[in-house]
Structure formats: C-alpha cells, structure tokens
Amino acid sequence: DSGVTQTPKHLITATGQRVTLRCSPRSGDLSVYWYQQSLDQGLQFLIQYYNGEERAKGNILERFSAQQFPDLHSELNLSSLELGDSALYFCASSVALGTGADEQYFGPGTRLTVT
Amino acid sequence: GDSVTQMEGPVTLSEEAFLTINCTYTATGYPSLFWYVQYPGEGLQLLLKATKADDKGSNKGFEATYRKETTSFHLEKGSVQVSDSAVYFCALIMQAGTALIFGKGTTLSVSS
C-alpha cells in the first residue's frame, strides 16, 4: 500500500459525459501527478500540481482539467468524453517538486470505461 | 525528445531462471533512471532507481546498472520466482523535469 488513494476504482460512463476522478496523496506529500495508461499510448504524464499550483503539463487534452485543493487532494475532470478516453488513470505523489530522484508513489488507479 | 525503449514482451520463464529485460534511453541531459513493477490489478511500485552513471540500483534480488556509454539500464535477476510475474516498466526523469517518461512495459510470466 503506497498511501495514495484514488476513487472511484471503476467508472463506466457514456460518450459526451463528464466525470471527476479523485486522488488523496500520501500524508506530507506536496506534489500530485496524473498519468494515463492506455493500450495504444502506454503510460503518459498528464499534469502535476505542487502545493496547490500547476507545476508541469504533459499530453493533457483541453477537455481535461485538474486542480489541487488546500488539503492537497486533487481532482481530474474529464469532459465531453470519447471512446478513446477509456484508460486507467493513475495518481502519484511525491514529497517535493519531483525533480531528479524524488520518488513518486502511485495509487491503485481508476479504470474509466466510456461506452 | 526524451524517450525510453524496452524489449517487447511477453517474457516467459521457468522458476529459478535468469532474467534480463533490456532498457535503453534517449535523453538530452543526464536523467535519473527507474524500474517500476505493476502486479495484476495494482498500481505501479518503484522497484529500483539510479541517479547517475555507474550507479547500481538493487532491490528484492533485482539489479540494474546505469550505463551512460550505452545509454542503458537493463534489469536483471539471478533466479526468478512465480511471484515475480508482473509488468515491468523502465522510466526516466530529467534532472530539471518532474514527469516520469515510461517505456511501453514488458510482461514477465514465470511458471513453476
């Protein structure tokens, strides 16, 4: 158990809908990262927040957005869902900014299925 | 851009066999290198890491050495167990970066 929690575990929704994925980082960790794991794209970095502020952005679609709240939990919002958004979404956290060898601890993931 | 290439799987071995999973990287600077493992139905766990050239990371019998001259970070284990069956990901982070860049993953299946 990494100490990172994600809810829900599974989510099934229809095209065009909007969903929110939630992540609670390990106690004391200030950075939260979101990654997408899909069969065709593999594991891709989406976005990072550090202490409430957006720190880095990867291949995140404009239909997707995230935020980190004062209690440091984070939410990833996915809207106008398409079939291709079906994937496993991981949250990770680290103590600090995550540069160099700062270890990232991964949650169990949320499996999103868009029908 | 920066990238990681790892050998295609699946890799199928008998218990107690020797394991090698190849990983090479392309990077403009000097990254830190990682191996993550994903057991069925679970998230990723850090297996080992190395932060500079010639460093050897090791954990649970697994080892990998950061080779700058060959831009490689191959994962090895002398004697695999059934419980090692999982997907293994090689990854890097650039010194000033924060995003892990992953390879496509290699599935290992060990039979008794």
Short mmCIF file of N, CA and C in Angstrom, two decimals, chain B residues 13-18 77-82 110-111:
data_model
loop_
_atom_site.label_atom_id
_atom_site.label_comp_id
_atom_site.label_asym_id
_atom_site.label_seq_id
_atom_site.Cartn_x
_atom_site.Cartn_y
_atom_site.Cartn_z
N LEU B 13 9.35 -17.41 -18.50
CA LEU B 13 10.48 -18.14 -17.92
C LEU B 13 10.00 -19.19 -16.94
N SER B 14 10.84 -20.16 -16.70
CA SER B 14 10.59 -21.13 -15.64
C SER B 14 11.18 -20.60 -14.34
N GLU B 15 10.62 -21.04 -13.25
CA GLU B 15 11.11 -20.62 -11.93
C GLU B 15 12.61 -20.92 -11.83
N GLU B 16 13.34 -20.00 -11.20
CA GLU B 16 14.78 -20.08 -10.98
C GLU B 16 15.60 -19.74 -12.22
N ALA B 17 14.97 -19.37 -13.30
CA ALA B 17 15.73 -18.95 -14.49
C ALA B 17 16.29 -17.55 -14.28
N PHE B 18 17.27 -17.20 -15.14
CA PHE B 18 17.87 -15.87 -15.11
C PHE B 18 17.04 -14.91 -15.96
N LYS B 77 17.77 -10.36 -12.84
CA LYS B 77 17.57 -11.11 -11.60
C LYS B 77 18.11 -12.51 -11.81
N GLY B 78 18.84 -12.99 -10.83
CA GLY B 78 19.52 -14.26 -11.00
C GLY B 78 18.60 -15.47 -10.99
N SER B 79 17.50 -15.39 -10.23
CA SER B 79 16.63 -16.56 -10.09
C SER B 79 15.21 -16.05 -9.86
N VAL B 80 14.39 -16.13 -10.90
CA VAL B 80 13.04 -15.57 -10.78
C VAL B 80 12.10 -16.55 -10.07
N GLN B 81 11.05 -15.98 -9.47
CA GLN B 81 10.03 -16.75 -8.79
C GLN B 81 8.69 -16.50 -9.46
N VAL B 82 7.75 -17.39 -9.21
CA VAL B 82 6.40 -17.22 -9.77
C VAL B 82 5.82 -15.86 -9.36
N VAL B 110 6.22 -16.11 -15.08
CA VAL B 110 7.09 -17.16 -14.55
C VAL B 110 6.23 -18.35 -14.15
N SER B 111 6.60 -19.53 -14.64
CA SER B 111 5.84 -20.73 -14.31
C SER B 111 6.69 -21.67 -13.44
#
